[in-house]
CSV table of C-alpha atoms in Angstrom, one decimal:
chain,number,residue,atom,x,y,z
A,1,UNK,CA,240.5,98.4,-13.4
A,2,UNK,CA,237.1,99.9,-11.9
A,3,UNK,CA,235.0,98.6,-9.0
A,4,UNK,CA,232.6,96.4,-11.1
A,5,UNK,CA,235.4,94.6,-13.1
A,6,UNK,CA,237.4,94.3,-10.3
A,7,UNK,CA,234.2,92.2,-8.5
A,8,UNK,CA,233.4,90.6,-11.5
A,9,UNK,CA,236.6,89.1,-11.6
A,10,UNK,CA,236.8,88.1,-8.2
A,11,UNK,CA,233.3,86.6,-9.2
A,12,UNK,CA,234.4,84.1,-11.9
A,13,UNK,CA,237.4,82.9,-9.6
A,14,UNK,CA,234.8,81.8,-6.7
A,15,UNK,CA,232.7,80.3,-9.7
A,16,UNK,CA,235.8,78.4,-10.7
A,17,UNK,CA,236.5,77.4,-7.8
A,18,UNK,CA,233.6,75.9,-6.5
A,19,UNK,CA,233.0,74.3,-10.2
A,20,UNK,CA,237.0,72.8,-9.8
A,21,UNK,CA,236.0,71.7,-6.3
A,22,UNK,CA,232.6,70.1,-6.7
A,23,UNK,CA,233.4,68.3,-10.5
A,24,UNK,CA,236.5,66.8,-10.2
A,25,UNK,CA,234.3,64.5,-12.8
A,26,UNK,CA,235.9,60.9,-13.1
A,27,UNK,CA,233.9,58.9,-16.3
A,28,UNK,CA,231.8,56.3,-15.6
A,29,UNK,CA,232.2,54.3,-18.6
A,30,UNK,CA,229.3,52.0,-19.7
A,31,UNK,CA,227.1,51.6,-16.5
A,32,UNK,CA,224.3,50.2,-17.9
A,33,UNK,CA,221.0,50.7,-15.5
A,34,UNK,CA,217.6,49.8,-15.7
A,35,UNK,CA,215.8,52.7,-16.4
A,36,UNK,CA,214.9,55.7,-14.3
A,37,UNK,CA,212.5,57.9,-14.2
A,38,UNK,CA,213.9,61.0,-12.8
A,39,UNK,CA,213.3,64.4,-12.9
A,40,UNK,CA,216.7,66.1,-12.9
A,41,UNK,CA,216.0,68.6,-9.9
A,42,UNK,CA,217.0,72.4,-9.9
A,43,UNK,CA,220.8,71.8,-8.6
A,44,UNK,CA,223.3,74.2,-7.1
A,45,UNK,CA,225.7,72.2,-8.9
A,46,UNK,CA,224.3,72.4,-12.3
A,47,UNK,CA,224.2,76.4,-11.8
A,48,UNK,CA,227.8,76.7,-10.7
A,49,UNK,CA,228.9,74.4,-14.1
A,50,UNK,CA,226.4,77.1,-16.3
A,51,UNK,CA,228.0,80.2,-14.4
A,52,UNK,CA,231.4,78.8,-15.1
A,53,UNK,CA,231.0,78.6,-18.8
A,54,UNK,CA,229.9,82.2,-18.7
A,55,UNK,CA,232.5,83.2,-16.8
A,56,UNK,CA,234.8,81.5,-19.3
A,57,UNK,CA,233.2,82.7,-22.2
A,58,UNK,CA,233.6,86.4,-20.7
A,59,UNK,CA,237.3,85.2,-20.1
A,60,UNK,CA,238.0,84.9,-23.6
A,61,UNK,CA,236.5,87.9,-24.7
A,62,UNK,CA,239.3,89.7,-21.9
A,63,UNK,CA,241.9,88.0,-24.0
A,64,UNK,CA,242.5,85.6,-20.7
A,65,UNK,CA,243.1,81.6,-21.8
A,66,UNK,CA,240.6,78.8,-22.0
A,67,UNK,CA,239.8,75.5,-22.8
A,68,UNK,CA,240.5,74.1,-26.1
A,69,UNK,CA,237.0,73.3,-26.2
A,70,UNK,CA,235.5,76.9,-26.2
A,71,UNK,CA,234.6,76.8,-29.3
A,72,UNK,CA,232.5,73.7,-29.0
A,73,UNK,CA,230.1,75.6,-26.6
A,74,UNK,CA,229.2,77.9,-29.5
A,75,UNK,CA,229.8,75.9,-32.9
A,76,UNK,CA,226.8,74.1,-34.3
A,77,UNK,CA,226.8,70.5,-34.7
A,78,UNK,CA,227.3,70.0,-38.3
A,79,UNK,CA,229.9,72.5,-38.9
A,80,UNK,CA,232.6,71.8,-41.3
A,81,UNK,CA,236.0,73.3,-41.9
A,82,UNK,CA,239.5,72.6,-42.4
A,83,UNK,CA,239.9,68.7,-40.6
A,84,UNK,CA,243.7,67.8,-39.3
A,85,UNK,CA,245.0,64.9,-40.5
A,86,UNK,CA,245.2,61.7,-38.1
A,87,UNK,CA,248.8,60.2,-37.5
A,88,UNK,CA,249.4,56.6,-39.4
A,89,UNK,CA,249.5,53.8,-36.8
A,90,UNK,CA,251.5,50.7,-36.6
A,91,UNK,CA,250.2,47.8,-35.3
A,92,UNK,CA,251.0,44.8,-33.4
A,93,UNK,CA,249.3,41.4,-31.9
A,94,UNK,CA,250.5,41.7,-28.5
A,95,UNK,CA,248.8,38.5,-26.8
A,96,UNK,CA,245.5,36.7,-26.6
A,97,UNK,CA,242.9,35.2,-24.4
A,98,UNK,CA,241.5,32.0,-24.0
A,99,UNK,CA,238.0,33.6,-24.7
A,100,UNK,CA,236.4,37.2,-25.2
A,101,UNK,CA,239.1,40.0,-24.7
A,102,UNK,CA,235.9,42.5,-23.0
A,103,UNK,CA,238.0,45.3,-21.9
A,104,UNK,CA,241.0,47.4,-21.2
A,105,UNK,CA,242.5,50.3,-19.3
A,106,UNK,CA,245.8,52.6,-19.4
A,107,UNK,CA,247.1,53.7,-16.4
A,108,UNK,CA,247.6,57.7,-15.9
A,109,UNK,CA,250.9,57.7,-16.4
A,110,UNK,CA,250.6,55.6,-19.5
A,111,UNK,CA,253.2,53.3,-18.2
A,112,UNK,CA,250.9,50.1,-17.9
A,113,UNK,CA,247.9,48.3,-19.8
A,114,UNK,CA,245.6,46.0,-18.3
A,115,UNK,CA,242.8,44.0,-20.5
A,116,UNK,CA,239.9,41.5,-18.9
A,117,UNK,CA,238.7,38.6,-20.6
A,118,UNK,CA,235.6,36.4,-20.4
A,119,UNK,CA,238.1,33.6,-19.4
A,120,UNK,CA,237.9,35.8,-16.2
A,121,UNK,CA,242.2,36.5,-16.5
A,122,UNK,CA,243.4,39.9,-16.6
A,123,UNK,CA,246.7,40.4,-18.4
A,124,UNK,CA,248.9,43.6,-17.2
A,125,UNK,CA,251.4,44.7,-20.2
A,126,UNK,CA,254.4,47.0,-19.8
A,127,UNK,CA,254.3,49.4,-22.6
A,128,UNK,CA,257.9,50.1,-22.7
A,129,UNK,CA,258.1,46.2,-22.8
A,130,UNK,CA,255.1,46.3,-26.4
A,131,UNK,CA,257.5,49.1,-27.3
A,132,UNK,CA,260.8,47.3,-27.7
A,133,UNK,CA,258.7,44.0,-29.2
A,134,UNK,CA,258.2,46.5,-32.0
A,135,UNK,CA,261.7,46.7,-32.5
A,136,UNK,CA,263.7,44.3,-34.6
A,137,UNK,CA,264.3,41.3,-32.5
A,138,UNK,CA,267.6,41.2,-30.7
A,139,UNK,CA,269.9,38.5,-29.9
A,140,UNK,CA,268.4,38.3,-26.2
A,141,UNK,CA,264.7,37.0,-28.3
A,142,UNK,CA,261.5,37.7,-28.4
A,143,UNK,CA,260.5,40.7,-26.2
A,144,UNK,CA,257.2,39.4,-23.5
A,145,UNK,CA,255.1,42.4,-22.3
A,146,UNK,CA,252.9,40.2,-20.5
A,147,UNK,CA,254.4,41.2,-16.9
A,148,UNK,CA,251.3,39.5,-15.1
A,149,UNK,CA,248.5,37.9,-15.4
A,150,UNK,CA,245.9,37.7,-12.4
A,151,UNK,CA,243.0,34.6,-11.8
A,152,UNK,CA,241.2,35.6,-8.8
A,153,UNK,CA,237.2,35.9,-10.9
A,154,UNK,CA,235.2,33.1,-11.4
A,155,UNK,CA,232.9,35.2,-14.5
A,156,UNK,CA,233.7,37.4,-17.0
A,157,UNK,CA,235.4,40.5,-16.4
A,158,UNK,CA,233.4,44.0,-17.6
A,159,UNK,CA,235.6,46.9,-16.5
A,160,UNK,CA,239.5,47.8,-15.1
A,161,UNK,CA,240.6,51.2,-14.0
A,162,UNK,CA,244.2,52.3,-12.2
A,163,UNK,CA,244.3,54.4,-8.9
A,164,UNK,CA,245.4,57.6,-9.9
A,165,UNK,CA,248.5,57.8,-7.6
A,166,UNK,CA,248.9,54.4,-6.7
A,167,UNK,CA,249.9,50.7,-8.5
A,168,UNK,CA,246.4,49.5,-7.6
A,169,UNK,CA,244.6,47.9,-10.2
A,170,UNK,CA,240.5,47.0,-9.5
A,171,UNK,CA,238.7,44.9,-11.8
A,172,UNK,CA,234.9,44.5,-12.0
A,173,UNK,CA,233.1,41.2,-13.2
A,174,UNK,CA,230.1,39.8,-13.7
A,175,UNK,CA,230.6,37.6,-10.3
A,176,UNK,CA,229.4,40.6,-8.7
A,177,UNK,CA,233.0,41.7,-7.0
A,178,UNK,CA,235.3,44.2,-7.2
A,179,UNK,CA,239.3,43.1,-6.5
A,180,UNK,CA,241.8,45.3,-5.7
A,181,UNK,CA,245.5,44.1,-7.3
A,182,UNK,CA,249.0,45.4,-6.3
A,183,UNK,CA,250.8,45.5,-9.7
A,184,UNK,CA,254.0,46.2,-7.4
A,185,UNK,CA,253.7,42.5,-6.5
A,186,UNK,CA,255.3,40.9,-9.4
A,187,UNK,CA,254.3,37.1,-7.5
A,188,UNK,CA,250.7,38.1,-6.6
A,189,UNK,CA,248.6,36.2,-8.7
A,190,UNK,CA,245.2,37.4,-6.5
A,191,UNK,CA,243.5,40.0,-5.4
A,192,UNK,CA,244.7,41.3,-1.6
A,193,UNK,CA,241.1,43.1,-1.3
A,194,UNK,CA,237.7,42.5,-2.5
A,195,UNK,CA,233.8,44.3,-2.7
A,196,UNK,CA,231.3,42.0,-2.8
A,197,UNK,CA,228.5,43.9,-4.4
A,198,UNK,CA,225.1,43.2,-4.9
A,199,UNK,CA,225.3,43.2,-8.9
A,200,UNK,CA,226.8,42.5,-12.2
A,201,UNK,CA,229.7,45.1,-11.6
A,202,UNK,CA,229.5,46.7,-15.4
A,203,UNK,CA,232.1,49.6,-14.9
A,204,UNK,CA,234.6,50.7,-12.0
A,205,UNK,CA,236.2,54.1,-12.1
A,206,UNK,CA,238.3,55.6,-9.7
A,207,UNK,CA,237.5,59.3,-8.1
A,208,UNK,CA,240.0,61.6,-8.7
A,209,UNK,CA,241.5,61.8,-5.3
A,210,UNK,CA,241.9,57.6,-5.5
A,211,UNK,CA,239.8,57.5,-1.9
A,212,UNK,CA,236.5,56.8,-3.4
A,213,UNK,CA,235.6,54.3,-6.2
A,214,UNK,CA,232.0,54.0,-8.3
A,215,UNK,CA,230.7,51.1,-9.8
A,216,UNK,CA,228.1,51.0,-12.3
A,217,UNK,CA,225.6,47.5,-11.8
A,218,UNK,CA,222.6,46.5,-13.0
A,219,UNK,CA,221.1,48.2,-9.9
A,220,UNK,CA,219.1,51.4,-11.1
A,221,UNK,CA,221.5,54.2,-8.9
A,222,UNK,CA,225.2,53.8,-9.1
A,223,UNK,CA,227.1,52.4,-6.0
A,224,UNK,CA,230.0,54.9,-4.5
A,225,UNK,CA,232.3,53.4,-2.4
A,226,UNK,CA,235.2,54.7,0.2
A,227,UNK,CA,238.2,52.3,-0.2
A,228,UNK,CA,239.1,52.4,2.8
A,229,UNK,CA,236.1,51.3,4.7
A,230,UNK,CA,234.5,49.7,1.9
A,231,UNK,CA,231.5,51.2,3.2
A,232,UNK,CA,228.8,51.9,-0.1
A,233,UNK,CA,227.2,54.6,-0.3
A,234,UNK,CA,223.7,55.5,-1.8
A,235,UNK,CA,221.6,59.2,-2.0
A,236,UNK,CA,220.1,58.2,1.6
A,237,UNK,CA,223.3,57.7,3.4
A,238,UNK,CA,225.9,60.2,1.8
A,239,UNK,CA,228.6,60.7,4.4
A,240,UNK,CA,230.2,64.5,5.3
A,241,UNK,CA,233.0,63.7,3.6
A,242,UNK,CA,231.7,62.4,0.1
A,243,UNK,CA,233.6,63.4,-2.5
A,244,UNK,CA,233.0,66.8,-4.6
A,245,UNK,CA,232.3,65.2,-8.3
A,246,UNK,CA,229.9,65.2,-10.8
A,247,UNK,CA,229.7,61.8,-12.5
A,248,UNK,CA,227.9,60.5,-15.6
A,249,UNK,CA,226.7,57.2,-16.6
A,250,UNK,CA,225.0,55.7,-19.8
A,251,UNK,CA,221.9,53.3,-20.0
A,252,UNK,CA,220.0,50.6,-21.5
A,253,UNK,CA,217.1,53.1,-21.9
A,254,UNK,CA,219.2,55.2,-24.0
A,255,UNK,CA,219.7,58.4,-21.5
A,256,UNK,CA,222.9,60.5,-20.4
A,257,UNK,CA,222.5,60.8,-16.8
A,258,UNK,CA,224.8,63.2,-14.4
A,259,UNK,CA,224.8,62.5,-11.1
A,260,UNK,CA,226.0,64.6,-8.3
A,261,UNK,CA,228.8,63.3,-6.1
A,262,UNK,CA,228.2,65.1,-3.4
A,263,UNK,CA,224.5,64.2,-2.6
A,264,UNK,CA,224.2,60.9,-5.3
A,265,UNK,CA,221.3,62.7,-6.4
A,266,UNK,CA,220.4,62.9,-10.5
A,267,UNK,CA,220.5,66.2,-11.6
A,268,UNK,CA,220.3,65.4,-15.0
A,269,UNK,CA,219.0,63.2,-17.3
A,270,UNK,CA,219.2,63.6,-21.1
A,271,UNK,CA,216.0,61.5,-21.9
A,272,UNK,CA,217.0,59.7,-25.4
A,273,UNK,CA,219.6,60.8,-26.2
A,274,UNK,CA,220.5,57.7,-28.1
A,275,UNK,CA,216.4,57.2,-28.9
A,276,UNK,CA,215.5,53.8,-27.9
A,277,UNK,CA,218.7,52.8,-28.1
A,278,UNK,CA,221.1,51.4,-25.7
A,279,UNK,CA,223.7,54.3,-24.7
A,280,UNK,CA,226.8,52.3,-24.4
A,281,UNK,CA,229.3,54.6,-22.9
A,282,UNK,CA,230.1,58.2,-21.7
A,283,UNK,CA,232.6,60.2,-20.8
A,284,UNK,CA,233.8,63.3,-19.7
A,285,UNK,CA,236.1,65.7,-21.7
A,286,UNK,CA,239.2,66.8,-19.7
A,287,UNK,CA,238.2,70.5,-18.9
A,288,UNK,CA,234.8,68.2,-17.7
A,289,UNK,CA,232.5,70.5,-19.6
A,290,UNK,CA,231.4,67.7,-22.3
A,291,UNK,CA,230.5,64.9,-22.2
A,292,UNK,CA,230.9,62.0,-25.3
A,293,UNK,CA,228.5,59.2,-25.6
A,294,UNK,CA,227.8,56.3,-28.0
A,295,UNK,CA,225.1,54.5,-28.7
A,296,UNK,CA,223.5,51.3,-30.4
A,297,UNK,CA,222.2,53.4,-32.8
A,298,UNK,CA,225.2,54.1,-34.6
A,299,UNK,CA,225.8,57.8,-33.4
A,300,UNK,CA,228.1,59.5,-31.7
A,301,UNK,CA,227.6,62.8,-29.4
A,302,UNK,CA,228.9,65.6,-27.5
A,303,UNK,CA,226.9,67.2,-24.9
A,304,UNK,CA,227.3,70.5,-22.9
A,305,UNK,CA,227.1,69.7,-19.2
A,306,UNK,CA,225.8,73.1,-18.2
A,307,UNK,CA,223.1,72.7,-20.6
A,308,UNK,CA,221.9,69.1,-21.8
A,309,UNK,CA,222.2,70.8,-25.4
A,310,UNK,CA,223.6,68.6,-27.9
A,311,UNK,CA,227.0,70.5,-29.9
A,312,UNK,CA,228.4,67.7,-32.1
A,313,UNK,CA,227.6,64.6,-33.5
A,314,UNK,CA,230.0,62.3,-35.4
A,315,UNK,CA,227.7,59.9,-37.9
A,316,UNK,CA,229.3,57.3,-40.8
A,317,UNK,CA,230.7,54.6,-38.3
A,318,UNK,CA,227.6,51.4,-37.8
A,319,UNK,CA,227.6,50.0,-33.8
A,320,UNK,CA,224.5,48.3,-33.2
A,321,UNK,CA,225.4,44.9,-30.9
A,322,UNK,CA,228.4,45.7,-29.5
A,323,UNK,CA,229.0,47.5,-26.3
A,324,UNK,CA,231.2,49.7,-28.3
A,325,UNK,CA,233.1,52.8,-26.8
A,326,UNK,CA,234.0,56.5,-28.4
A,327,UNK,CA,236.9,57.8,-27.3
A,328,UNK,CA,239.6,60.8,-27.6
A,329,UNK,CA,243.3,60.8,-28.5
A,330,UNK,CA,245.8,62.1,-26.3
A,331,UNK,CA,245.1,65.8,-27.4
A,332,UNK,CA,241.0,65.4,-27.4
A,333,UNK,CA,241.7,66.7,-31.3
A,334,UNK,CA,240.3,63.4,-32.6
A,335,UNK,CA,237.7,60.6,-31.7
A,336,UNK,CA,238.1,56.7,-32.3
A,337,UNK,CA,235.0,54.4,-32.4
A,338,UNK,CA,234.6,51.2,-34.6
A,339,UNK,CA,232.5,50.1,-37.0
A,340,UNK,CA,231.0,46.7,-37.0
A,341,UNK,CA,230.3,46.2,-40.6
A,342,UNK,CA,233.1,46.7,-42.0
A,343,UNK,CA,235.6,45.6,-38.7
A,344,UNK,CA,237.3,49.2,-39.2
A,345,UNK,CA,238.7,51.3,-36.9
A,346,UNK,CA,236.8,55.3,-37.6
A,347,UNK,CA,238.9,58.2,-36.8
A,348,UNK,CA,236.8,61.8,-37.0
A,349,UNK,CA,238.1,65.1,-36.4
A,350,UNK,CA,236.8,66.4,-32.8
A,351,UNK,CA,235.9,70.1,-34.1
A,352,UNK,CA,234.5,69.7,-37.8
A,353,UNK,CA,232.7,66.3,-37.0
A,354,UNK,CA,234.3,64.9,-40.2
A,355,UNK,CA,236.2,61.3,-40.7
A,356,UNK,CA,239.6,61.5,-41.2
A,357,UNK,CA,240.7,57.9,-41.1
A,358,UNK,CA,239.4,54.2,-41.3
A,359,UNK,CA,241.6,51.6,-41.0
A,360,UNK,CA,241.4,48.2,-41.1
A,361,UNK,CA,241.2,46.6,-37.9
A,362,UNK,CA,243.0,43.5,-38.2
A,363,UNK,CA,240.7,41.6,-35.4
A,364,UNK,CA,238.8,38.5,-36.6
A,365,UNK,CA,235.4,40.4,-36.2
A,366,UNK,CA,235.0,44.1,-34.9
A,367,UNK,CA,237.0,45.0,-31.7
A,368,UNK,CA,235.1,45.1,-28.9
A,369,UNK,CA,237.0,47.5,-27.0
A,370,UNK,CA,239.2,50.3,-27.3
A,371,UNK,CA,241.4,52.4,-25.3
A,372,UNK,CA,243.7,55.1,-25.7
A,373,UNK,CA,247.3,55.9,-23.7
A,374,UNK,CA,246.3,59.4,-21.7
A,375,UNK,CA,250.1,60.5,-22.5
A,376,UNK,CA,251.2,59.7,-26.4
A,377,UNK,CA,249.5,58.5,-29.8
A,378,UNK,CA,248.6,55.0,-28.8
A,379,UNK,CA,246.1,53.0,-28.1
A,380,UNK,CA,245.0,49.5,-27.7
A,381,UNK,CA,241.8,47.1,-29.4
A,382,UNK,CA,240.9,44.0,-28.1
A,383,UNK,CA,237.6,42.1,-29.1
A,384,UNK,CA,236.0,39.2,-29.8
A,385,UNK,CA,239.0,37.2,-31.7
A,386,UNK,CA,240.1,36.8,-28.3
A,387,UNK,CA,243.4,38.9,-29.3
A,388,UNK,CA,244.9,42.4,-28.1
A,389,UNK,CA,246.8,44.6,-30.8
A,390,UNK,CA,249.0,47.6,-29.8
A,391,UNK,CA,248.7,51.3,-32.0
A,392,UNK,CA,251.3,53.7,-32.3
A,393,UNK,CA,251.9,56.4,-34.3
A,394,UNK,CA,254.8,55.6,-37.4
A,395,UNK,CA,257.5,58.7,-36.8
């Protein structure tokens, strides 16, 4: 190896990493904000996310590995090829709420389900518990995943997430709080810690490293949090040991914004990228290079975070009330939104942009939510009918 490839490799490892240490890129999904008007500013951060790409797309030319999403970087937006073929699902009714089911979450590990209700419960499901209800009953009865269920809000419930270590389990609502549960606690019926914001708390997502926590409000900059002082955090008062994270949000204006996590500073803002439309959520591929949105104008889109530049968009599915969410499978090969016309469940091939699947949804009226299991072919809807149904893939 000479001098100069010998440096230049050197070169991509500090590129990636400073882009592994400063986007460790937890989704925001659905912060809905009052619109900004922000000039994203020249960023350090933005730089190091372009120079990685290079440095990845150089990687592949060398034959080295790299993301499964390469291609998308390069492909246009409309190409078509050879789609895979989504897995058939089974479904069940697993429980149902005493009004609006608004939300749900998987936990990393895959191992628990949470859903929030405008009846302001939250219902904590076992999925080896839904598994075995799919079996044949037995002559111990009817299986209940239902392991808890938590009253501790007085309004609606927006948004759950899981700690990604721990059995924590926050919960934001429209009573401007964020609880903390212990899921470990099979007789706690309430929360053992709560944020009292300032806001309608639309979305809570965990950082990475489970010491920070952001909350998107109806407040124009998104609130950061240290969970263990509580202490909130804003671009004026970022503490030395903020965490290293890019972090994206969608809002009622219609734009993709990406914030840095270091500074809380906008560095960009993808100015319509649902037109006038509401953007309704966003999130972050795994290798955090993309970002998928959806909007109240019926589309669908993947953007490059280095760039702003639109590579795919996923068209044929019609979300114009809703707060609906697009989301991957397991694998990232496929993406799941609904469509409200119809009440179907739209299944499109990640890399061609075609549909592959629409299924019935079986909710009375389109789901309002849906959420996939991070570890297997599974996922959850819950919407308006008050009910929550459980996917899985038929072997």
């Amino acid at each position: 190896m000479d001098n100069s490839s010998s440096e230049q490799t050197v070169q991509d490892g500090k590129h990636y990493r400073h882009l592994n240490s400063l986007i460790a890129a937890s989704a925001v999904a659905s912060a809905t904000m009052t619109p900004l008007n922000v000039e994203a500013p020249p960023n350090r951060l933005l730089d190091l996310v372009a120079k990685g790409l290079a440095a990845e797309k150089d990687g592949i030319t060398r034959g080295t590995s790299a993301s499964p999403f390469r291609d998308f970087a390069t492909s246009m937006p409309d190409m078509k090829g050879s789609s895979k073929s989504f897995p058939k699902h089974e479904t069940r009714h697993l429980s149902e709420h005493k009004n609006i089911a608004r939300c749900a979450r998987f936990s990393a590990d895959g191992r628990f389900v949470a859903t929030g209700s405008a009846d302001t419960s939250i219902k904590l499901f076992e999925v080896s518990k839904i598994k075995q209800m799919l079996l044949p009953e037995t002559k111990d009865g009817p299986v209940r995943p239902v392991i808890r269920t938590y009253y501790d809000h007085i309004q609606p419930i927006n948004d759950l997430d899981f700690h990604p270590q721990g059995t924590i389990l926050i919960s934001g609502a429209k009573d401007q709080t964020i609880k903390f549960f212990d899921i470990s606690k099979t007789n706690a019926k309430r929360a053992y810690r709560v944020i009292q914001d300032t806001h309608n708390v639309r979305s809570v997502s965990f950082h990475p490293s489970g010491d920070f926590l952001l909350a998107g409000t109806d407040h124009a900059i998104p609130h950061l949090y240290d969970i263990n002082t509580f202490q909130c955090y804003l671009s004026a008062n970022m503490p030395e040991t903020s965490p290293s994270a890019m972090y994206v949000t969608a809002s009622k204006d219609g734009a993709i914004r990406l914030w840095d996590g270091i500074t809380a500073n906008c560095v960009r803002s993808i100015t319509g990228a649902h037109g006038t439309a509401e953007a309704t959520s966003a999130i972050f591929t795994k290798d955090q290079r993309f970002v998928l949105s959806c909007g109240k104008d019926s589309t669908i889109k993947l953007w490059e975070v280095g760039s702003g530049r639109l590579v795919k968009q996923y068209l044929g599915a019609i979300h114009t009330q809703l707060r609906c969410q697009a989301i991957f499978n397991e694998t990232e090969e496929f993406i799941l939104s609904i469509d409200e016309l119809s009440n179907e469940i739209v299944i499109w091939d990640a890399m061609t942009t075609e549909k592959v699947a629409k299924w019935p949804s079986n909710h009375v009226g389109a789901p309002r939510w849906l959420e996939h299991s991070p570890v297997e072919s599974a996922f959850i809807s819950c919407g308006t009918d008050r009910s929550v149904r459980f996917w899985k893939e038929t072997v």
